[in-house]
């Protein structure tokens, strides 16, 4: 799982937990509020019922005192108590929620009114048995009401206490759950992110210190596996680059050794302590010296070209050319290069025109020709052909040599890359990469194919010039852009 997905899932879970806890707390506190309201109403009902009971008993006592000749002022007090009794019974009605309570209140109010009515009619209630029964019944019902509401208040109190405990449990539970989730997330980050990250950092540091075998383990979430894989690829690439550089140095040394050895042998013929050899030998020696110096010069040019091209600087001096001429000159140049090879030209009678830098095209063709000779060590025919194919002007070099393995076909166009079967032959692997860049700068390409019956065919394909009445051509886009550098070439 990726770090991003895990963090998103963890945050979503925490948010869901917080929402669920908040929702439950809202429900529980709403219930607690209901219980508290019930408790308050029941407590008020108890207080009202007790007050009504006290008023009823006081009325009875005051009435008894008045009937026994008590002071007349007591009558005022009696009326106040009657009003209080009625007010409390009235107020009680809004404090009752059970049918039982309402029944008791109805009966208590009715009996109290019966009792008060009898007393107002001048009866002596304590003697009139009906009035006395009504007083007793009202008193008992008011006491029942007090008990009933006390029970209700206790129940509401217990419910509120239970709900309070539930709310506490819920709060503590959600806090514990959130803490556990955060702890699990931290443990996950430590084990699955920080430790692999540390491993990658150690591998990078070890590689930086020079341990070329150091690689990062592809462990942990997707991002870190990708990170480790990228570092490993980079380290592999650097190792490959290093191997290539070492191979390049070895190849350069090898290539320099041959002309230098030839120069040494040639120079040894002219010794300061001996008379000069005959003139024809001197001429031959000078010729050998010239050839080897030219070879060294070519080698140096290749290195310079490669570094210029890698730096993105390639210059073309574009002109309207007949590619048959370029091919003819190259064939002439290589005609006597090797006694075991026959170098031939196959060109059409009509001109093969292209807008190109003839020196650069000749450089490519010379490279293809020298490769054709070098990579057919047993000798054979080397055929240079110039043909027009649709809107392409193609120069092809075919040989009967060792050919190019299928898996090497793309690689050999990279700098310092050589084919597997070419290892025993001299070379540094620069010629084709330079040739390809030159072809691309003209808006063309180099193709490669195996030749039926052995050997290979390298084809330089350039955009053919559109024939006009004047015979002038057009410049392909890539060549036009490179044309700005024209004249600044080597
Ligand atoms: P070099 O010849 O110095 O190695 P190049 O860039 O010219 O460098 O060639 C790259 C590789 O392409 C050669 O090492 C060889 O493996 C392969 N190659 C080029 N030309 C031919 C050919 N005519 N026949 C077979 N292999 C070739």
Coordinates of C-alpha atoms and ligand atoms in Angstrom, one line a residue:
X1 CA 0.0 0.0 0.0
X2 CA 1.2 3.5 -0.7
X3 CA 2.0 6.1 2.0
X4 CA -0.5 8.4 0.5
X5 CA -3.3 5.8 0.5
X6 CA -2.4 4.6 4.1
X7 CA -2.4 8.2 5.4
X8 CA -5.7 8.9 3.7
X9 CA -7.3 5.8 5.1
X10 CA -5.9 6.5 8.6
X11 CA -7.2 10.1 8.5
X12 CA -10.6 9.0 7.2
X13 CA -10.9 6.4 10.0
X14 CA -10.0 9.0 12.6
X15 CA -12.5 11.4 11.2
X16 CA -15.2 8.7 11.1
X17 CA -14.3 7.8 14.7
X18 CA -14.5 11.5 15.8
X19 CA -17.9 11.9 14.0
X20 CA -19.4 8.7 15.5
X21 CA -18.2 9.8 19.0
X22 CA -19.6 13.3 18.6
X23 CA -22.9 11.9 17.3
X24 CA -23.2 9.4 20.2
X25 CA -22.3 12.2 22.7
X26 CA -25.0 14.4 21.3
X27 CA -27.6 11.6 21.7
X28 CA -26.5 10.8 25.2
X29 CA -26.4 14.4 26.4
X30 CA -29.9 15.0 24.9
X31 CA -31.1 12.0 26.9
X32 CA -29.4 13.3 30.0
X33 CA -31.1 16.7 29.4
X34 CA -34.5 14.9 29.2
X35 CA -33.8 13.0 32.5
X36 CA -32.7 16.2 34.2
X37 CA -35.9 17.9 33.1
X38 CA -37.9 14.9 34.3
X39 CA -36.1 15.0 37.6
X40 CA -36.7 18.8 38.0
X41 CA -40.5 18.4 37.2
X42 CA -40.8 15.5 39.6
X43 CA -39.1 17.4 42.3
X44 CA -41.4 20.4 41.8
X45 CA -44.4 18.1 41.8
X46 CA -43.2 16.6 45.1
X47 CA -42.8 20.1 46.5
X48 CA -46.3 21.2 45.2
X49 CA -48.0 18.0 46.5
X50 CA -46.4 18.4 49.9
X51 CA -47.4 22.1 50.0
X52 CA -51.0 21.1 49.0
X53 CA -51.0 18.5 51.7
X54 CA -49.7 20.9 54.3
X55 CA -52.3 23.5 53.2
X56 CA -55.1 21.0 53.5
X57 CA -54.0 19.9 57.0
X58 CA -53.6 23.6 58.1
X59 CA -57.1 24.4 56.8
X60 CA -58.5 21.6 58.9
X61 CA -56.6 22.7 62.0
X62 CA -57.5 26.4 61.5
X63 CA -61.2 25.5 60.9
X64 CA -61.1 23.4 64.1
X65 CA -59.6 26.3 66.1
X66 CA -62.2 28.8 64.7
X67 CA -65.0 26.4 65.6
X68 CA -63.6 26.2 69.1
X69 CA -63.9 30.1 69.4
X70 CA -60.4 31.0 68.2
X71 CA -59.7 34.7 67.2
X72 CA -61.6 35.9 64.1
X73 CA -58.3 36.9 62.5
X74 CA -57.8 33.2 61.9
X75 CA -60.5 33.4 59.2
X76 CA -58.2 35.5 57.0
X77 CA -55.5 33.0 57.4
X78 CA -57.9 30.2 56.6
X79 CA -58.9 31.8 53.3
X80 CA -55.3 32.3 52.3
X81 CA -54.6 28.7 53.0
X82 CA -57.7 27.7 50.8
X83 CA -56.4 29.8 48.0
X84 CA -52.9 28.3 48.4
X85 CA -54.4 24.8 48.3
X86 CA -56.3 25.5 45.0
X87 CA -53.3 27.2 43.4
X88 CA -51.0 24.3 44.3
X89 CA -53.5 21.7 42.9
X90 CA -53.8 23.8 39.8
X91 CA -50.0 24.0 39.4
X92 CA -49.6 20.3 40.0
X93 CA -51.6 19.5 36.8
X94 CA -48.9 20.7 34.6
X95 CA -46.2 18.7 36.5
X96 CA -47.8 15.2 36.0
X97 CA -47.1 13.0 33.1
X98 CA -48.5 9.6 34.2
X99 CA -52.2 8.6 34.1
X100 CA -51.9 7.4 37.7
X101 CA -50.7 10.8 38.8
X102 CA -53.5 12.6 36.9
X103 CA -56.1 10.2 38.4
X104 CA -54.8 10.9 42.0
X105 CA -54.8 14.6 41.4
X106 CA -58.3 14.6 40.0
X107 CA -59.6 12.7 43.0
X108 CA -57.6 14.8 45.5
X109 CA -59.0 18.0 43.9
X110 CA -62.5 16.7 43.9
X111 CA -62.3 15.5 47.5
X112 CA -60.6 18.7 48.6
X113 CA -63.4 20.8 47.0
X114 CA -66.0 18.6 48.6
X115 CA -64.4 19.1 51.9
X116 CA -64.0 22.9 51.4
X117 CA -67.6 23.2 50.1
X118 CA -68.9 21.5 53.2
X119 CA -66.8 23.7 55.5
X120 CA -68.0 26.8 53.7
X121 CA -71.6 25.7 54.1
X122 CA -71.0 26.0 57.8
X123 CA -70.9 22.3 58.7
X124 CA -68.5 21.2 61.2
X125 CA -66.4 19.0 59.1
X126 CA -64.9 17.1 61.9
X127 CA -68.3 16.0 62.9
X128 CA -69.8 15.5 59.5
X129 CA -68.7 12.1 58.5
X130 CA -68.9 12.7 54.7
X131 CA -66.8 15.8 54.9
X132 CA -64.3 14.1 57.1
X133 CA -64.1 11.2 54.7
X134 CA -63.5 13.7 51.8
X135 CA -60.8 15.4 53.9
X136 CA -59.1 12.0 54.6
X137 CA -59.4 10.9 51.0
X138 CA -57.8 14.1 49.7
X139 CA -55.0 13.9 52.3
X140 CA -54.3 10.3 51.4
X141 CA -54.3 11.0 47.7
X142 CA -52.0 13.9 48.2
X143 CA -49.6 11.7 50.1
X144 CA -49.8 9.1 47.3
X145 CA -49.0 11.9 44.8
X146 CA -45.9 12.8 46.9
X147 CA -44.8 9.2 46.9
X148 CA -45.5 8.7 43.2
X149 CA -43.5 11.8 42.3
X150 CA -40.7 10.9 44.7
X151 CA -40.4 7.5 42.9
X152 CA -40.4 9.3 39.5
X153 CA -37.7 11.7 40.7
X154 CA -35.5 8.8 42.0
X155 CA -35.9 7.0 38.7
X156 CA -35.1 10.1 36.7
X157 CA -32.0 10.6 38.9
X158 CA -30.9 7.1 38.4
X159 CA -31.4 7.3 34.6
X160 CA -29.4 10.6 34.5
X161 CA -26.6 9.0 36.5
X162 CA -26.5 6.0 34.2
X163 CA -26.5 8.3 31.2
X164 CA -23.7 10.3 32.7
X165 CA -21.6 7.2 33.2
X166 CA -22.3 6.2 29.6
X167 CA -21.2 9.6 28.3
X168 CA -18.0 9.3 30.4
X169 CA -17.4 5.8 29.0
X170 CA -18.0 7.0 25.5
X171 CA -15.6 9.9 25.8
X172 CA -12.9 7.8 27.4
X173 CA -13.5 5.0 24.9
X174 CA -13.2 7.3 21.9
X175 CA -10.2 9.0 23.3
X176 CA -8.5 5.6 23.9
X177 CA -9.5 4.4 20.4
X178 CA -8.2 7.6 18.8
X179 CA -4.9 7.3 20.8
X180 CA -4.6 3.6 19.8
X181 CA -5.2 4.6 16.1
X182 CA -2.6 7.3 16.3
X183 CA -0.1 5.0 18.0
X184 CA -0.7 2.3 15.3
X185 CA -0.2 5.0 12.6
X186 CA 3.1 6.1 14.2
X187 CA 4.2 2.5 14.5
X188 CA 3.3 1.9 10.9
X189 CA 5.2 5.0 9.7
X190 CA 8.2 4.0 11.8
X191 CA 8.3 0.4 10.5
X192 CA 7.1 0.8 7.0
X193 CA 8.4 4.3 6.1
X194 CA 11.2 5.5 8.4
X195 CA 13.1 2.2 8.5
X196 CA 13.1 1.6 4.8
X197 CA 13.9 5.3 4.2
X198 CA 16.9 4.9 6.5
X199 CA 18.0 1.8 4.5
X200 CA 17.7 3.8 1.3
X201 CA 19.7 6.7 2.8
X202 CA 22.4 4.3 4.0
X203 CA 22.6 2.6 0.6
X204 CA 22.9 6.1 -1.1
X205 CA 25.6 7.1 1.5
X206 CA 27.5 3.8 1.0
X207 CA 27.4 4.3 -2.8
X208 CA 28.5 7.9 -2.4
X209 CA 31.5 6.6 -0.3
X210 CA 32.5 4.4 -3.2
X211 CA 30.8 1.0 -2.4
X212 CA 29.6 0.3 -6.0
X213 CA 27.7 -2.8 -4.8
X214 CA 25.5 -0.8 -2.5
X215 CA 21.8 -1.1 -3.5
X216 CA 18.6 -0.1 -1.7
X217 CA 16.1 -2.9 -0.8
X218 CA 12.8 -2.4 -2.6
X219 CA 10.6 -2.6 0.5
X220 CA 7.7 -0.7 2.2
X221 CA 5.1 1.3 0.5
X222 CA 4.9 1.9 -3.3
X223 CA 6.5 5.4 -3.1
X224 CA 9.6 4.0 -1.3
X225 CA 9.8 1.0 -3.5
X226 CA 9.8 3.3 -6.5
X227 CA 12.4 5.5 -4.8
X228 CA 14.6 2.5 -4.1
X229 CA 14.2 1.2 -7.7
X230 CA 15.1 4.6 -9.1
X231 CA 18.2 4.8 -7.0
X232 CA 19.2 1.2 -8.0
X233 CA 18.6 2.0 -11.7
X234 CA 20.7 5.1 -11.3
X235 CA 23.5 3.2 -9.6
X236 CA 23.3 0.5 -12.3
X237 CA 23.4 3.2 -14.9
X238 CA 26.5 4.8 -13.3
X239 CA 28.2 1.4 -13.1
X240 CA 27.4 0.7 -16.7
X241 CA 28.7 4.2 -17.6
X242 CA 31.9 3.5 -15.6
X243 CA 32.4 0.2 -17.4
X244 CA 31.9 1.9 -20.7
X245 CA 34.4 4.6 -19.8
X246 CA 36.9 2.0 -18.8
X247 CA 36.2 0.1 -22.0
X248 CA 36.6 3.4 -23.9
X249 CA 40.0 4.1 -22.3
X250 CA 41.1 0.6 -23.1
X251 CA 39.9 0.9 -26.7
X252 CA 41.5 4.3 -27.1
X253 CA 44.8 2.9 -25.8
X254 CA 44.4 -0.1 -28.2
X255 CA 43.6 2.2 -31.2
X256 CA 46.5 4.5 -30.4
X257 CA 49.0 1.7 -30.0
X258 CA 48.7 0.4 -33.5
X259 CA 49.5 3.6 -35.4
X260 CA 52.2 4.4 -32.8
X261 CA 53.8 1.0 -33.2
X262 CA 53.8 1.5 -37.0
X263 CA 55.3 5.0 -36.5
X264 CA 58.0 3.5 -34.3
X265 CA 58.9 0.8 -36.8
X266 CA 59.0 3.4 -39.6
X267 CA 61.2 5.8 -37.7
X268 CA 63.6 3.0 -36.7
X269 CA 64.5 2.7 -40.4
X270 CA 66.1 6.2 -40.2
X271 CA 68.8 6.1 -37.5
X272 CA 71.0 9.1 -36.8
X273 CA 74.1 6.8 -36.5
X274 CA 73.6 5.0 -39.8
X275 CA 73.5 6.2 -43.5
X276 CA 70.1 7.0 -44.9
X277 CA 68.4 4.0 -46.6
X278 CA 67.9 4.2 -50.4
X279 CA 65.5 6.9 -51.6
X280 CA 62.7 4.5 -52.5
X281 CA 62.8 3.1 -48.9
X282 CA 62.8 6.6 -47.5
X283 CA 59.8 7.5 -49.6
X284 CA 58.0 4.3 -48.6
X285 CA 58.7 5.1 -44.9
X286 CA 57.4 8.7 -45.3
X287 CA 54.3 7.3 -46.9
X288 CA 53.8 4.9 -44.0
X289 CA 54.4 7.8 -41.6
X290 CA 51.8 9.9 -43.4
X291 CA 49.2 7.1 -43.3
X292 CA 49.6 6.5 -39.6
X293 CA 49.6 10.3 -38.8
X294 CA 46.4 10.5 -40.9
X295 CA 44.9 7.6 -38.9
X296 CA 45.8 9.3 -35.6
X297 CA 44.3 12.5 -37.0
X298 CA 41.1 10.7 -37.8
X299 CA 40.9 9.2 -34.4
X300 CA 41.4 12.6 -32.8
X301 CA 38.7 14.1 -35.1
X302 CA 36.3 11.3 -34.0
X303 CA 36.9 12.1 -30.3
X304 CA 36.5 15.9 -31.0
X305 CA 33.3 15.3 -33.1
X306 CA 31.8 13.0 -30.4
X307 CA 32.4 15.6 -27.7
X308 CA 31.0 18.4 -29.8
X309 CA 28.0 16.4 -30.8
X310 CA 27.4 15.3 -27.2
X311 CA 27.5 18.9 -26.2
X312 CA 24.8 19.6 -28.8
X313 CA 27.0 21.5 -31.2
X314 CA 27.0 20.2 -34.8
X315 CA 27.5 22.5 -37.7
X316 CA 26.5 22.0 -41.3
X317 CA 27.6 23.8 -44.4
X318 CA 24.6 23.0 -46.6
X319 CA 24.8 23.0 -50.3
X320 CA 23.0 21.4 -53.3
X321 CA 24.9 18.1 -53.9
X322 CA 24.8 15.1 -56.2
X323 CA 25.2 12.2 -53.8
X324 CA 26.6 10.1 -56.6
X325 CA 29.7 12.4 -56.5
X326 CA 30.1 11.9 -52.8
X327 CA 29.8 8.1 -53.2
X328 CA 32.3 8.1 -56.1
X329 CA 34.9 10.0 -54.1
X330 CA 34.5 7.6 -51.1
X331 CA 34.8 4.5 -53.3
X332 CA 37.9 6.0 -54.9
X333 CA 39.4 6.7 -51.4
X334 CA 38.8 3.1 -50.2
X335 CA 39.5 1.3 -53.5
X336 CA 43.0 0.4 -52.5
X337 CA 42.5 0.3 -48.8
X338 CA 42.6 -3.5 -48.5
X339 CA 43.9 -6.1 -50.9
X340 CA 41.2 -8.6 -49.8
X341 CA 38.3 -6.3 -50.6
X342 CA 36.8 -5.2 -53.8
X343 CA 35.0 -1.8 -53.3
X344 CA 32.5 -1.0 -56.0
X345 CA 30.0 1.7 -56.9
X346 CA 26.5 1.1 -58.1
X347 CA 25.0 4.5 -59.1
X348 CA 22.1 5.5 -61.4
X349 CA 22.9 7.5 -64.6
X350 CA 20.8 10.5 -63.4
X351 CA 21.9 12.8 -60.5
X352 CA 20.8 12.0 -57.0
X353 CA 20.3 15.4 -55.5
X354 CA 20.0 16.4 -51.8
X355 CA 20.6 19.6 -49.8
X356 CA 23.3 18.6 -47.5
X357 CA 26.8 19.2 -46.1
X358 CA 28.9 17.2 -48.5
X359 CA 31.9 17.0 -46.1
X360 CA 29.6 15.6 -43.3
X361 CA 27.9 13.1 -45.7
X362 CA 31.4 12.0 -46.9
X363 CA 32.4 11.6 -43.2
X364 CA 29.4 9.3 -42.7
X365 CA 30.0 7.3 -45.9
X366 CA 33.8 6.9 -45.1
X367 CA 32.9 5.6 -41.7
X368 CA 30.4 3.1 -43.1
X369 CA 33.0 2.0 -45.7
X370 CA 35.9 1.7 -43.2
X371 CA 33.5 -0.4 -41.0
X372 CA 32.5 -2.5 -44.0
X373 CA 36.1 -3.4 -44.6
X374 CA 37.0 -3.7 -40.9
X375 CA 34.1 -6.0 -40.1
X376 CA 34.6 -8.3 -43.0
X377 CA 38.1 -9.6 -42.0
X378 CA 37.9 -12.5 -44.5
X379 CA 37.6 -10.0 -47.3
X380 CA 34.8 -9.9 -50.0
X381 CA 32.9 -7.3 -52.0
X382 CA 31.9 -4.0 -50.6
X383 CA 29.2 -2.3 -52.7
X384 CA 28.3 1.4 -52.3
X385 CA 25.0 2.2 -54.0
X386 CA 23.2 5.6 -54.5
X387 CA 19.4 5.3 -55.1
X388 CA 16.3 7.4 -54.9
X389 CA 13.5 5.9 -53.0
X390 CA 10.3 8.0 -53.0
X391 CA 11.3 11.3 -51.3
X392 CA 14.5 9.8 -49.9
X393 CA 18.1 9.9 -51.3
X394 CA 19.7 6.7 -50.0
X395 CA 23.4 5.9 -49.9
X396 CA 23.9 2.2 -48.9
X397 CA 27.0 0.3 -48.1
X398 CA 26.8 -3.5 -48.3
X399 CA 29.5 -5.9 -47.1
X400 CA 30.0 -9.7 -46.8
X401 CA 31.3 -9.5 -43.3
X402 CA 30.3 -10.7 -39.8
X403 CA 26.9 -9.0 -39.7
X404 CA 25.3 -7.4 -36.7
X405 CA 23.4 -9.4 -34.1
X406 CA 19.7 -8.6 -33.8
X407 CA 20.0 -7.5 -30.2
X408 CA 22.9 -5.2 -31.0
X409 CA 21.1 -3.2 -33.7
X410 CA 20.0 -0.3 -31.6
X411 CA 22.8 -0.3 -29.1
X412 CA 25.6 0.1 -31.6
X413 CA 24.4 3.6 -32.4
X414 CA 25.0 4.7 -28.9
X415 CA 28.5 6.3 -28.1
X416 CA 31.1 3.7 -27.1
X417 CA 28.8 0.8 -27.7
X418 CA 30.2 -2.1 -29.7
X419 CA 28.6 -5.3 -31.0
X420 CA 29.3 -8.6 -29.3
X421 CA 30.9 -10.1 -32.4
X422 CA 33.2 -7.1 -32.9
X423 CA 35.2 -7.3 -29.7
X424 CA 38.3 -8.8 -31.3
X425 CA 38.5 -6.1 -33.9
X426 CA 39.9 -2.6 -33.1
X427 CA 37.5 0.3 -32.5
X428 CA 36.1 2.6 -29.8
X429 CA 32.4 2.6 -30.8
X430 CA 32.1 6.3 -31.8
X431 CA 31.7 6.2 -35.6
X432 CA 28.1 5.1 -35.9
X433 CA 26.9 7.4 -33.0
X434 CA 28.5 10.4 -34.8
X435 CA 27.1 9.2 -38.2
X436 CA 23.6 8.9 -36.8
X437 CA 23.7 12.5 -35.3
X438 CA 24.9 13.8 -38.6
X439 CA 22.1 12.0 -40.5
X440 CA 19.6 13.4 -38.0
X441 CA 20.9 16.9 -38.3
X442 CA 20.1 16.6 -42.0
X443 CA 16.6 15.4 -41.2
X444 CA 17.5 11.8 -42.1
X445 CA 18.4 8.5 -40.4
X446 CA 20.7 5.5 -40.7
X447 CA 19.1 2.1 -41.1
X448 CA 20.7 -1.3 -40.7
X449 CA 19.9 -4.7 -42.2
X450 CA 21.5 -8.0 -42.5
X451 CA 22.5 -9.0 -46.0
X452 CA 21.1 -12.3 -47.3
X453 CA 24.0 -14.7 -47.5
X454 CA 26.0 -12.9 -44.7
X455 CA 27.2 -9.4 -44.0
X456 CA 25.3 -6.3 -43.4
X457 CA 23.9 -3.3 -45.2
X458 CA 24.0 0.2 -43.6
X459 CA 21.7 2.8 -45.3
X460 CA 22.1 6.6 -45.0
X461 CA 18.7 8.0 -45.8
X462 CA 18.4 11.7 -46.5
X463 CA 15.5 13.8 -47.7
X464 CA 15.9 14.1 -51.4
X465 CA 15.9 17.6 -52.9
X466 CA 12.7 18.5 -54.8
X467 CA 13.7 18.9 -58.4
X468 CA 12.9 22.4 -59.8
X469 CA 13.3 23.7 -63.2
X470 CA 16.6 25.2 -62.2
X471 CA 17.7 22.0 -60.6
X472 CA 18.0 23.7 -57.1
X473 CA 16.7 21.8 -54.1
X474 CA 15.1 22.6 -50.8
X475 CA 16.6 22.2 -47.3
X476 CA 14.9 19.8 -44.9
X477 CA 13.7 21.3 -41.6
X478 CA 16.5 19.8 -39.4
X479 CA 19.2 20.8 -41.8
X480 CA 17.7 24.4 -42.0
X481 CA 18.0 24.7 -38.2
X482 CA 21.6 23.5 -38.3
X483 CA 22.3 25.7 -41.2
X484 CA 22.6 28.7 -39.0
X485 CA 26.0 27.3 -37.9
X486 CA 27.1 26.9 -41.4
X487 CA 30.7 28.0 -41.8
X488 CA 31.6 27.5 -38.2
X489 CA 32.4 23.8 -38.7
X490 CA 35.7 22.1 -37.8
Ligands
LIG1 P1 33.8 1.0 -33.9 O1 33.9 0.5 -35.3 O2 35.0 1.9 -33.6 O3 33.6 -0.1 -32.9 P2 31.3 2.2 -34.7 O4 30.4 3.2 -34.0 O5 31.7 2.6 -36.1 O6 32.6 2.0 -33.8 O7 30.6 0.8 -34.8 C1 29.9 0.3 -33.6 C2 29.7 -1.1 -33.7 O8 28.8 -1.5 -34.7 C3 31.0 -1.9 -34.0 O9 31.8 -2.1 -32.9 C4 30.4 -3.2 -34.6 O10 30.0 -4.1 -33.6 C5 29.2 -2.7 -35.3 N1 29.4 -2.5 -36.7 C6 29.5 -1.4 -37.4 N2 29.7 -1.6 -38.8 C7 29.6 -2.9 -38.9 C8 29.6 -3.7 -40.1 N3 29.8 -3.2 -41.4 N4 29.5 -5.1 -39.9 C9 29.3 -5.6 -38.7 N5 29.3 -4.8 -37.6 C10 29.4 -3.5 -37.7

